[in-house]
């Protein structure tokens, strides 16, 4: 696993894990109930989990910003209220995803 650094390698590992999970559904459910094993899996997947958390937060913030704009608020007012940069607000309103994600 440590030698697998390219996106293609990670995709291959992910594909193998997905097939494994589907083939061994009951076993994985049992593992999830085991606290020690669950912690090991969380540690193994922590980067992916963190990326998913960040994406979820960004999507939630983006929905709020879009709703604020649909309610008649200007991008400048939204930036003032949220503390976000006006360029970021405009990017969200234009449907652009930040490069960090």
PDB file of N, CA and C in Angstrom:
ATOM      1  N   UNK A   1       0.827  -1.189   0.000  1.00  0.00           N
ATOM      2  CA  UNK A   1       0.000   0.000   0.000  1.00  0.00           C
ATOM      3  C   UNK A   1       0.871   1.253   0.000  1.00  0.00           C
ATOM      4  N   UNK A   2       1.986   1.231   0.767  1.00  0.00           N
ATOM      5  CA  UNK A   2       2.843   2.407   0.860  1.00  0.00           C
ATOM      6  C   UNK A   2       3.457   2.778  -0.485  1.00  0.00           C
ATOM      7  N   UNK A   3       3.657   1.799  -1.354  1.00  0.00           N
ATOM      8  CA  UNK A   3       4.271   2.058  -2.649  1.00  0.00           C
ATOM      9  C   UNK A   3       3.266   2.509  -3.693  1.00  0.00           C
ATOM     10  N   UNK A   4       2.014   2.514  -3.357  1.00  0.00           N
ATOM     11  CA  UNK A   4       0.974   2.883  -4.309  1.00  0.00           C
ATOM     12  C   UNK A   4       0.654   4.362  -4.149  1.00  0.00           C
ATOM     13  N   UNK A   5       1.309   5.175  -4.946  1.00  0.00           N
ATOM     14  CA  UNK A   5       1.194   6.626  -4.815  1.00  0.00           C
ATOM     15  C   UNK A   5       0.473   7.304  -5.960  1.00  0.00           C
ATOM     16  N   UNK A   6       0.362   6.637  -7.081  1.00  0.00           N
ATOM     17  CA  UNK A   6      -0.258   7.299  -8.234  1.00  0.00           C
ATOM     18  C   UNK A   6      -1.779   7.181  -8.145  1.00  0.00           C
ATOM     19  N   UNK A   7      -2.473   8.089  -8.807  1.00  0.00           N
ATOM     20  CA  UNK A   7      -3.941   7.997  -8.826  1.00  0.00           C
ATOM     21  C   UNK A   7      -4.432   6.655  -9.376  1.00  0.00           C
ATOM     22  N   UNK A   8      -3.739   6.129 -10.368  1.00  0.00           N
ATOM     23  CA  UNK A   8      -4.133   4.830 -10.943  1.00  0.00           C
ATOM     24  C   UNK A   8      -4.001   3.725  -9.901  1.00  0.00           C
ATOM     25  N   UNK A   9      -2.902   3.729  -9.137  1.00  0.00           N
ATOM     26  CA  UNK A   9      -2.725   2.736  -8.082  1.00  0.00           C
ATOM     27  C   UNK A   9      -3.832   2.829  -7.052  1.00  0.00           C
ATOM     28  N   UNK A  10      -4.165   4.042  -6.653  1.00  0.00           N
ATOM     29  CA  UNK A  10      -5.227   4.237  -5.663  1.00  0.00           C
ATOM     30  C   UNK A  10      -6.576   3.762  -6.204  1.00  0.00           C
ATOM     31  N   UNK A  11      -6.829   3.999  -7.494  1.00  0.00           N
ATOM     32  CA  UNK A  11      -8.072   3.530  -8.108  1.00  0.00           C
ATOM     33  C   UNK A  11      -8.128   2.008  -8.101  1.00  0.00           C
ATOM     34  N   UNK A  12      -6.984   1.375  -8.379  1.00  0.00           N
ATOM     35  CA  UNK A  12      -6.944  -0.081  -8.364  1.00  0.00           C
ATOM     36  C   UNK A  12      -7.208  -0.623  -6.964  1.00  0.00           C
ATOM     37  N   UNK A  13      -6.605   0.002  -5.960  1.00  0.00           N
ATOM     38  CA  UNK A  13      -6.825  -0.427  -4.582  1.00  0.00           C
ATOM     39  C   UNK A  13      -8.288  -0.237  -4.212  1.00  0.00           C
ATOM     40  N   UNK A  14      -8.848   0.893  -4.584  1.00  0.00           N
ATOM     41  CA  UNK A  14     -10.256   1.168  -4.284  1.00  0.00           C
ATOM     42  C   UNK A  14     -11.160   0.135  -4.952  1.00  0.00           C
ATOM     43  N   UNK A  15     -10.863  -0.219  -6.188  1.00  0.00           N
ATOM     44  CA  UNK A  15     -11.675  -1.207  -6.899  1.00  0.00           C
ATOM     45  C   UNK A  15     -11.622  -2.564  -6.208  1.00  0.00           C
ATOM     46  N   UNK A  16     -10.429  -2.955  -5.785  1.00  0.00           N
ATOM     47  CA  UNK A  16     -10.287  -4.232  -5.080  1.00  0.00           C
ATOM     48  C   UNK A  16     -11.059  -4.204  -3.771  1.00  0.00           C
ATOM     49  N   UNK A  17     -10.963  -3.107  -3.037  1.00  0.00           N
ATOM     50  CA  UNK A  17     -11.691  -2.993  -1.775  1.00  0.00           C
ATOM     51  C   UNK A  17     -13.199  -3.031  -1.999  1.00  0.00           C
ATOM     52  N   UNK A  18     -13.680  -2.367  -3.030  1.00  0.00           N
ATOM     53  CA  UNK A  18     -15.122  -2.367  -3.312  1.00  0.00           C
ATOM     54  C   UNK A  18     -15.619  -3.768  -3.638  1.00  0.00           C
ATOM     55  N   UNK A  19     -14.876  -4.497  -4.440  1.00  0.00           N
ATOM     56  CA  UNK A  19     -15.263  -5.866  -4.779  1.00  0.00           C
ATOM     57  C   UNK A  19     -15.224  -6.730  -3.522  1.00  0.00           C
ATOM     58  N   UNK A  20     -14.202  -6.524  -2.717  1.00  0.00           N
ATOM     59  CA  UNK A  20     -14.076  -7.294  -1.474  1.00  0.00           C
ATOM     60  C   UNK A  20     -15.241  -7.022  -0.529  1.00  0.00           C
ATOM     61  N   UNK A  21     -15.607  -5.758  -0.381  1.00  0.00           N
ATOM     62  CA  UNK A  21     -16.714  -5.399   0.505  1.00  0.00           C
ATOM     63  C   UNK A  21     -18.012  -6.017   0.008  1.00  0.00           C
ATOM     64  N   UNK A  22     -18.260  -5.936  -1.285  1.00  0.00           N
ATOM     65  CA  UNK A  22     -19.496  -6.492  -1.843  1.00  0.00           C
ATOM     66  C   UNK A  22     -19.543  -8.014  -1.661  1.00  0.00           C
ATOM     67  N   UNK A  23     -18.398  -8.647  -1.818  1.00  0.00           N
ATOM     68  CA  UNK A  23     -18.355 -10.100  -1.715  1.00  0.00           C
ATOM     69  C   UNK A  23     -18.431 -10.577  -0.265  1.00  0.00           C
ATOM     70  N   UNK A  24     -18.043  -9.731   0.671  1.00  0.00           N
ATOM     71  CA  UNK A  24     -17.972 -10.130   2.076  1.00  0.00           C
ATOM     72  C   UNK A  24     -18.775  -9.179   2.963  1.00  0.00           C
ATOM     73  N   UNK A  25     -19.959  -8.836   2.524  1.00  0.00           N
ATOM     74  CA  UNK A  25     -20.777  -7.850   3.215  1.00  0.00           C
ATOM     75  C   UNK A  25     -20.965  -8.172   4.696  1.00  0.00           C
ATOM     76  N   UNK A  26     -21.340  -9.391   5.014  1.00  0.00           N
ATOM     77  CA  UNK A  26     -21.601  -9.756   6.415  1.00  0.00           C
ATOM     78  C   UNK A  26     -20.329  -9.652   7.251  1.00  0.00           C
ATOM     79  N   UNK A  27     -19.212 -10.073   6.696  1.00  0.00           N
ATOM     80  CA  UNK A  27     -17.941  -9.984   7.421  1.00  0.00           C
ATOM     81  C   UNK A  27     -17.602  -8.525   7.727  1.00  0.00           C
ATOM     82  N   UNK A  28     -17.783  -7.644   6.771  1.00  0.00           N
ATOM     83  CA  UNK A  28     -17.493  -6.227   7.002  1.00  0.00           C
ATOM     84  C   UNK A  28     -18.431  -5.625   8.043  1.00  0.00           C
ATOM     85  N   UNK A  29     -19.684  -6.060   8.048  1.00  0.00           N
ATOM     86  CA  UNK A  29     -20.615  -5.588   9.084  1.00  0.00           C
ATOM     87  C   UNK A  29     -20.137  -6.019  10.466  1.00  0.00           C
ATOM     88  N   UNK A  30     -19.617  -7.236  10.553  1.00  0.00           N
ATOM     89  CA  UNK A  30     -19.093  -7.747  11.818  1.00  0.00           C
ATOM     90  C   UNK A  30     -17.864  -6.954  12.246  1.00  0.00           C
ATOM     91  N   UNK A  31     -17.002  -6.670  11.296  1.00  0.00           N
ATOM     92  CA  UNK A  31     -15.789  -5.893  11.592  1.00  0.00           C
ATOM     93  C   UNK A  31     -16.149  -4.508  12.094  1.00  0.00           C
ATOM     94  N   UNK A  32     -17.160  -3.894  11.494  1.00  0.00           N
ATOM     95  CA  UNK A  32     -17.575  -2.557  11.914  1.00  0.00           C
ATOM     96  C   UNK A  32     -18.075  -2.540  13.347  1.00  0.00           C
ATOM     97  N   UNK A  33     -18.633  -3.661  13.809  1.00  0.00           N
ATOM     98  CA  UNK A  33     -19.112  -3.737  15.189  1.00  0.00           C
ATOM     99  C   UNK A  33     -17.958  -3.887  16.178  1.00  0.00           C
ATOM    100  N   UNK A  34     -16.804  -4.333  15.698  1.00  0.00           N
ATOM    101  CA  UNK A  34     -15.620  -4.487  16.544  1.00  0.00           C
ATOM    102  C   UNK A  34     -14.918  -3.127  16.621  1.00  0.00           C
ATOM    103  N   UNK A  35     -14.916  -2.512  17.805  1.00  0.00           N
ATOM    104  CA  UNK A  35     -14.383  -1.150  17.971  1.00  0.00           C
ATOM    105  C   UNK A  35     -12.920  -1.049  17.556  1.00  0.00           C
ATOM    106  N   UNK A  36     -12.092  -2.004  17.930  1.00  0.00           N
ATOM    107  CA  UNK A  36     -10.671  -1.947  17.580  1.00  0.00           C
ATOM    108  C   UNK A  36     -10.466  -2.005  16.074  1.00  0.00           C
ATOM    109  N   UNK A  37     -11.178  -2.906  15.429  1.00  0.00           N
ATOM    110  CA  UNK A  37     -11.042  -3.037  13.984  1.00  0.00           C
ATOM    111  C   UNK A  37     -11.586  -1.798  13.292  1.00  0.00           C
ATOM    112  N   UNK A  38     -12.673  -1.263  13.816  1.00  0.00           N
ATOM    113  CA  UNK A  38     -13.260  -0.068  13.226  1.00  0.00           C
ATOM    114  C   UNK A  38     -12.271   1.098  13.297  1.00  0.00           C
ATOM    115  N   UNK A  39     -11.579   1.225  14.428  1.00  0.00           N
ATOM    116  CA  UNK A  39     -10.557   2.270  14.559  1.00  0.00           C
ATOM    117  C   UNK A  39      -9.437   2.064  13.546  1.00  0.00           C
ATOM    118  N   UNK A  40      -9.043   0.818  13.322  1.00  0.00           N
ATOM    119  CA  UNK A  40      -7.991   0.528  12.344  1.00  0.00           C
ATOM    120  C   UNK A  40      -8.449   0.909  10.943  1.00  0.00           C
ATOM    121  N   UNK A  41      -9.695   0.597  10.618  1.00  0.00           N
ATOM    122  CA  UNK A  41     -10.215   0.971   9.303  1.00  0.00           C
ATOM    123  C   UNK A  41     -10.307   2.483   9.147  1.00  0.00           C
ATOM    124  N   UNK A  42     -10.725   3.163  10.213  1.00  0.00           N
ATOM    125  CA  UNK A  42     -10.794   4.630  10.156  1.00  0.00           C
ATOM    126  C   UNK A  42      -9.412   5.228   9.925  1.00  0.00           C
ATOM    127  N   UNK A  43      -8.411   4.670  10.595  1.00  0.00           N
ATOM    128  CA  UNK A  43      -7.038   5.160  10.423  1.00  0.00           C
ATOM    129  C   UNK A  43      -6.583   4.918   8.990  1.00  0.00           C
ATOM    130  N   UNK A  44      -6.907   3.751   8.465  1.00  0.00           N
ATOM    131  CA  UNK A  44      -6.532   3.413   7.093  1.00  0.00           C
ATOM    132  C   UNK A  44      -7.184   4.354   6.088  1.00  0.00           C
ATOM    133  N   UNK A  45      -8.422   4.744   6.371  1.00  0.00           N
ATOM    134  CA  UNK A  45      -9.191   5.556   5.437  1.00  0.00           C
ATOM    135  C   UNK A  45      -9.254   7.028   5.818  1.00  0.00           C
ATOM    136  N   UNK A  46      -8.435   7.462   6.783  1.00  0.00           N
ATOM    137  CA  UNK A  46      -8.590   8.808   7.332  1.00  0.00           C
ATOM    138  C   UNK A  46      -8.466   9.915   6.287  1.00  0.00           C
ATOM    139  N   UNK A  47      -7.569   9.784   5.330  1.00  0.00           N
ATOM    140  CA  UNK A  47      -7.437  10.827   4.304  1.00  0.00           C
ATOM    141  C   UNK A  47      -8.704  10.931   3.460  1.00  0.00           C
ATOM    142  N   UNK A  48      -9.241   9.782   3.064  1.00  0.00           N
ATOM    143  CA  UNK A  48     -10.465   9.785   2.265  1.00  0.00           C
ATOM    144  C   UNK A  48     -11.642  10.310   3.077  1.00  0.00           C
ATOM    145  N   UNK A  49     -11.717   9.925   4.345  1.00  0.00           N
ATOM    146  CA  UNK A  49     -12.794  10.406   5.206  1.00  0.00           C
ATOM    147  C   UNK A  49     -12.701  11.915   5.410  1.00  0.00           C
ATOM    148  N   UNK A  50     -11.496  12.421   5.585  1.00  0.00           N
ATOM    149  CA  UNK A  50     -11.298  13.857   5.770  1.00  0.00           C
ATOM    150  C   UNK A  50     -11.674  14.620   4.503  1.00  0.00           C
ATOM    151  N   UNK A  51     -11.289  14.084   3.346  1.00  0.00           N
ATOM    152  CA  UNK A  51     -11.660  14.718   2.074  1.00  0.00           C
ATOM    153  C   UNK A  51     -13.176  14.748   1.902  1.00  0.00           C
ATOM    154  N   UNK A  52     -13.833  13.652   2.265  1.00  0.00           N
ATOM    155  CA  UNK A  52     -15.293  13.588   2.162  1.00  0.00           C
ATOM    156  C   UNK A  52     -15.947  14.570   3.128  1.00  0.00           C
ATOM    157  N   UNK A  53     -15.381  14.705   4.327  1.00  0.00           N
ATOM    158  CA  UNK A  53     -15.914  15.659   5.304  1.00  0.00           C
ATOM    159  C   UNK A  53     -15.785  17.083   4.782  1.00  0.00           C
ATOM    160  N   UNK A  54     -14.618  17.418   4.247  1.00  0.00           N
ATOM    161  CA  UNK A  54     -14.400  18.761   3.708  1.00  0.00           C
ATOM    162  C   UNK A  54     -15.350  19.053   2.551  1.00  0.00           C
ATOM    163  N   UNK A  55     -15.530  18.063   1.678  1.00  0.00           N
ATOM    164  CA  UNK A  55     -16.435  18.248   0.552  1.00  0.00           C
ATOM    165  C   UNK A  55     -17.860  18.460   1.046  1.00  0.00           C
ATOM    166  N   UNK A  56     -18.267  17.692   2.047  1.00  0.00           N
ATOM    167  CA  UNK A  56     -19.610  17.846   2.612  1.00  0.00           C
ATOM    168  C   UNK A  56     -19.814  19.219   3.219  1.00  0.00           C
ATOM    169  N   UNK A  57     -18.814  19.694   3.944  1.00  0.00           N
ATOM    170  CA  UNK A  57     -18.912  21.036   4.531  1.00  0.00           C
ATOM    171  C   UNK A  57     -19.006  22.083   3.432  1.00  0.00           C
ATOM    172  N   UNK A  58     -18.167  21.942   2.421  1.00  0.00           N
ATOM    173  CA  UNK A  58     -18.179  22.918   1.324  1.00  0.00           C
ATOM    174  C   UNK A  58     -19.531  22.905   0.620  1.00  0.00           C
ATOM    175  N   UNK A  59     -20.075  21.711   0.363  1.00  0.00           N
ATOM    176  CA  UNK A  59     -21.365  21.626  -0.317  1.00  0.00           C
ATOM    177  C   UNK A  59     -22.461  22.271   0.526  1.00  0.00           C
ATOM    178  N   UNK A  60     -22.429  22.056   1.843  1.00  0.00           N
ATOM    179  CA  UNK A  60     -23.418  22.673   2.729  1.00  0.00           C
ATOM    180  C   UNK A  60     -23.314  24.185   2.708  1.00  0.00           C
ATOM    181  N   UNK A  61     -22.086  24.696   2.795  1.00  0.00           N
ATOM    182  CA  UNK A  61     -21.885  26.144   2.749  1.00  0.00           C
ATOM    183  C   UNK A  61     -22.342  26.708   1.404  1.00  0.00           C
ATOM    184  N   UNK A  62     -22.021  25.989   0.337  1.00  0.00           N
ATOM    185  CA  UNK A  62     -22.392  26.452  -1.000  1.00  0.00           C
ATOM    186  C   UNK A  62     -23.913  26.529  -1.139  1.00  0.00           C
ATOM    187  N   UNK A  63     -24.625  25.532  -0.615  1.00  0.00           N
ATOM    188  CA  UNK A  63     -26.092  25.553  -0.692  1.00  0.00           C
ATOM    189  C   UNK A  63     -26.659  26.749   0.066  1.00  0.00           C
ATOM    190  N   UNK A  64     -26.106  27.033   1.227  1.00  0.00           N
ATOM    191  CA  UNK A  64     -26.568  28.188   2.008  1.00  0.00           C
ATOM    192  C   UNK A  64     -26.321  29.477   1.239  1.00  0.00           C
ATOM    193  N   UNK A  65     -25.154  29.609   0.655  1.00  0.00           N
ATOM    194  CA  UNK A  65     -24.802  30.810  -0.107  1.00  0.00           C
ATOM    195  C   UNK A  65     -25.728  30.960  -1.313  1.00  0.00           C
ATOM    196  N   UNK A  66     -25.989  29.864  -2.003  1.00  0.00           N
ATOM    197  CA  UNK A  66     -26.897  29.910  -3.161  1.00  0.00           C
ATOM    198  C   UNK A  66     -28.298  30.300  -2.712  1.00  0.00           C
ATOM    199  N   UNK A  67     -28.760  29.734  -1.603  1.00  0.00           N
ATOM    200  CA  UNK A  67     -30.087  30.089  -1.083  1.00  0.00           C
ATOM    201  C   UNK A  67     -30.153  31.554  -0.675  1.00  0.00           C
ATOM    202  N   UNK A  68     -29.080  32.058  -0.079  1.00  0.00           N
ATOM    203  CA  UNK A  68     -29.041  33.474   0.292  1.00  0.00           C
ATOM    204  C   UNK A  68     -29.177  34.340  -0.950  1.00  0.00           C
ATOM    205  N   UNK A  69     -28.477  33.947  -2.009  1.00  0.00           N
ATOM    206  CA  UNK A  69     -28.531  34.705  -3.264  1.00  0.00           C
ATOM    207  C   UNK A  69     -29.912  34.608  -3.892  1.00  0.00           C
ATOM    208  N   UNK A  70     -30.517  33.426  -3.864  1.00  0.00           N
ATOM    209  CA  UNK A  70     -31.868  33.261  -4.423  1.00  0.00           C
ATOM    210  C   UNK A  70     -32.906  34.050  -3.626  1.00  0.00           C
ATOM    211  N   UNK A  71     -32.592  34.332  -2.373  1.00  0.00           N
ATOM    212  CA  UNK A  71     -33.497  35.125  -1.534  1.00  0.00           C
ATOM    213  C   UNK A  71     -33.330  36.620  -1.764  1.00  0.00           C
ATOM    214  N   UNK A  72     -32.439  36.973  -2.684  1.00  0.00           N
ATOM    215  CA  UNK A  72     -32.276  38.369  -3.046  1.00  0.00           C
ATOM    216  C   UNK A  72     -31.039  39.045  -2.491  1.00  0.00           C
ATOM    217  N   UNK A  73     -30.217  38.326  -1.763  1.00  0.00           N
ATOM    218  CA  UNK A  73     -29.014  38.944  -1.216  1.00  0.00           C
ATOM    219  C   UNK A  73     -27.942  39.056  -2.297  1.00  0.00           C
ATOM    220  N   UNK A  74     -27.242  40.156  -2.276  1.00  0.00           N
ATOM    221  CA  UNK A  74     -26.169  40.363  -3.245  1.00  0.00           C
ATOM    222  C   UNK A  74     -24.936  39.569  -2.809  1.00  0.00           C
ATOM    223  N   UNK A  75     -24.063  39.252  -3.758  1.00  0.00           N
ATOM    224  CA  UNK A  75     -22.818  38.564  -3.405  1.00  0.00           C
ATOM    225  C   UNK A  75     -22.005  39.343  -2.362  1.00  0.00           C
ATOM    226  N   UNK A  76     -22.034  40.665  -2.452  1.00  0.00           N
ATOM    227  CA  UNK A  76     -21.299  41.490  -1.487  1.00  0.00           C
ATOM    228  C   UNK A  76     -21.858  41.316  -0.075  1.00  0.00           C
ATOM    229  N   UNK A  77     -23.191  41.314   0.045  1.00  0.00           N
ATOM    230  CA  UNK A  77     -23.810  41.113   1.356  1.00  0.00           C
ATOM    231  C   UNK A  77     -23.516  39.712   1.893  1.00  0.00           C
ATOM    232  N   UNK A  78     -23.577  38.724   1.013  1.00  0.00           N
ATOM    233  CA  UNK A  78     -23.288  37.346   1.428  1.00  0.00           C
ATOM    234  C   UNK A  78     -21.848  37.248   1.933  1.00  0.00           C
ATOM    235  N   UNK A  79     -20.924  37.869   1.213  1.00  0.00           N
ATOM    236  CA  UNK A  79     -19.520  37.851   1.634  1.00  0.00           C
ATOM    237  C   UNK A  79     -19.363  38.515   2.993  1.00  0.00           C
ATOM    238  N   UNK A  80     -20.051  39.613   3.202  1.00  0.00           N
ATOM    239  CA  UNK A  80     -19.973  40.335   4.469  1.00  0.00           C
ATOM    240  C   UNK A  80     -20.504  39.481   5.623  1.00  0.00           C
ATOM    241  N   UNK A  81     -21.627  38.805   5.394  1.00  0.00           N
ATOM    242  CA  UNK A  81     -22.253  37.997   6.440  1.00  0.00           C
ATOM    243  C   UNK A  81     -21.451  36.733   6.736  1.00  0.00           C
ATOM    244  N   UNK A  82     -20.969  36.070   5.686  1.00  0.00           N
ATOM    245  CA  UNK A  82     -20.285  34.790   5.868  1.00  0.00           C
ATOM    246  C   UNK A  82     -18.808  34.935   6.197  1.00  0.00           C
ATOM    247  N   UNK A  83     -18.254  36.101   5.912  1.00  0.00           N
ATOM    248  CA  UNK A  83     -16.822  36.294   6.134  1.00  0.00           C
ATOM    249  C   UNK A  83     -15.965  35.694   5.039  1.00  0.00           C
ATOM    250  N   UNK A  84     -16.602  35.257   3.967  1.00  0.00           N
ATOM    251  CA  UNK A  84     -15.872  34.688   2.838  1.00  0.00           C
ATOM    252  C   UNK A  84     -15.483  35.783   1.862  1.00  0.00           C
ATOM    253  N   UNK A  85     -14.459  35.515   1.099  1.00  0.00           N
ATOM    254  CA  UNK A  85     -13.978  36.430   0.079  1.00  0.00           C
ATOM    255  C   UNK A  85     -15.022  36.536  -1.036  1.00  0.00           C
ATOM    256  N   UNK A  86     -15.208  37.730  -1.576  1.00  0.00           N
ATOM    257  CA  UNK A  86     -16.194  37.951  -2.637  1.00  0.00           C
ATOM    258  C   UNK A  86     -15.920  37.059  -3.848  1.00  0.00           C
ATOM    259  N   UNK A  87     -14.659  36.856  -4.189  1.00  0.00           N
ATOM    260  CA  UNK A  87     -14.323  35.980  -5.320  1.00  0.00           C
ATOM    261  C   UNK A  87     -14.807  34.547  -5.072  1.00  0.00           C
ATOM    262  N   UNK A  88     -14.689  34.076  -3.818  1.00  0.00           N
ATOM    263  CA  UNK A  88     -15.160  32.738  -3.480  1.00  0.00           C
ATOM    264  C   UNK A  88     -16.684  32.656  -3.590  1.00  0.00           C
ATOM    265  N   UNK A  89     -17.366  33.704  -3.112  1.00  0.00           N
ATOM    266  CA  UNK A  89     -18.828  33.744  -3.222  1.00  0.00           C
ATOM    267  C   UNK A  89     -19.242  33.695  -4.680  1.00  0.00           C
ATOM    268  N   UNK A  90     -18.616  34.498  -5.508  1.00  0.00           N
ATOM    269  CA  UNK A  90     -18.948  34.520  -6.938  1.00  0.00           C
ATOM    270  C   UNK A  90     -18.649  33.178  -7.600  1.00  0.00           C
ATOM    271  N   UNK A  91     -17.555  32.544  -7.219  1.00  0.00           N
ATOM    272  CA  UNK A  91     -17.216  31.237  -7.778  1.00  0.00           C
ATOM    273  C   UNK A  91     -18.294  30.216  -7.420  1.00  0.00           C
ATOM    274  N   UNK A  92     -18.764  30.245  -6.183  1.00  0.00           N
ATOM    275  CA  UNK A  92     -19.824  29.322  -5.754  1.00  0.00           C
ATOM    276  C   UNK A  92     -21.095  29.593  -6.547  1.00  0.00           C
ATOM    277  N   UNK A  93     -21.446  30.870  -6.700  1.00  0.00           N
ATOM    278  CA  UNK A  93     -22.663  31.222  -7.426  1.00  0.00           C
ATOM    279  C   UNK A  93     -22.569  30.867  -8.909  1.00  0.00           C
ATOM    280  N   UNK A  94     -21.338  30.785  -9.424  1.00  0.00           N
ATOM    281  CA  UNK A  94     -21.127  30.393 -10.815  1.00  0.00           C
ATOM    282  C   UNK A  94     -20.979  28.879 -10.960  1.00  0.00           C
ATOM    283  N   UNK A  95     -21.047  28.145  -9.842  1.00  0.00           N
ATOM    284  CA  UNK A  95     -20.983  26.688  -9.880  1.00  0.00           C
ATOM    285  C   UNK A  95     -19.591  26.116  -9.955  1.00  0.00           C
ATOM    286  N   UNK A  96     -18.608  26.897  -9.616  1.00  0.00           N
ATOM    287  CA  UNK A  96     -17.224  26.409  -9.667  1.00  0.00           C
ATOM    288  C   UNK A  96     -16.862  25.751  -8.339  1.00  0.00           C
ATOM    289  N   UNK A  97     -16.151  24.630  -8.423  1.00  0.00           N
ATOM    290  CA  UNK A  97     -15.694  23.913  -7.232  1.00  0.00           C
ATOM    291  C   UNK A  97     -14.263  24.383  -6.925  1.00  0.00           C
ATOM    292  N   UNK A  98     -13.969  24.682  -5.669  1.00  0.00           N
ATOM    293  CA  UNK A  98     -12.620  25.127  -5.321  1.00  0.00           C
ATOM    294  C   UNK A  98     -11.572  24.078  -5.660  1.00  0.00           C
ATOM    295  N   UNK A  99     -10.394  24.537  -6.008  1.00  0.00           N
ATOM    296  CA  UNK A  99      -9.292  23.649  -6.394  1.00  0.00           C
ATOM    297  C   UNK A  99      -8.856  22.756  -5.233  1.00  0.00           C
ATOM    298  N   UNK A 100      -9.079  23.177  -3.993  1.00  0.00           N
ATOM    299  CA  UNK A 100      -8.676  22.397  -2.836  1.00  0.00           C
ATOM    300  C   UNK A 100      -9.407  21.070  -2.771  1.00  0.00           C
ATOM    301  N   UNK A 101     -10.587  20.993  -3.363  1.00  0.00           N
ATOM    302  CA  UNK A 101     -11.359  19.758  -3.335  1.00  0.00           C
ATOM    303  C   UNK A 101     -10.945  18.947  -4.506  1.00  0.00           C
TER     304      UNK A 101
END
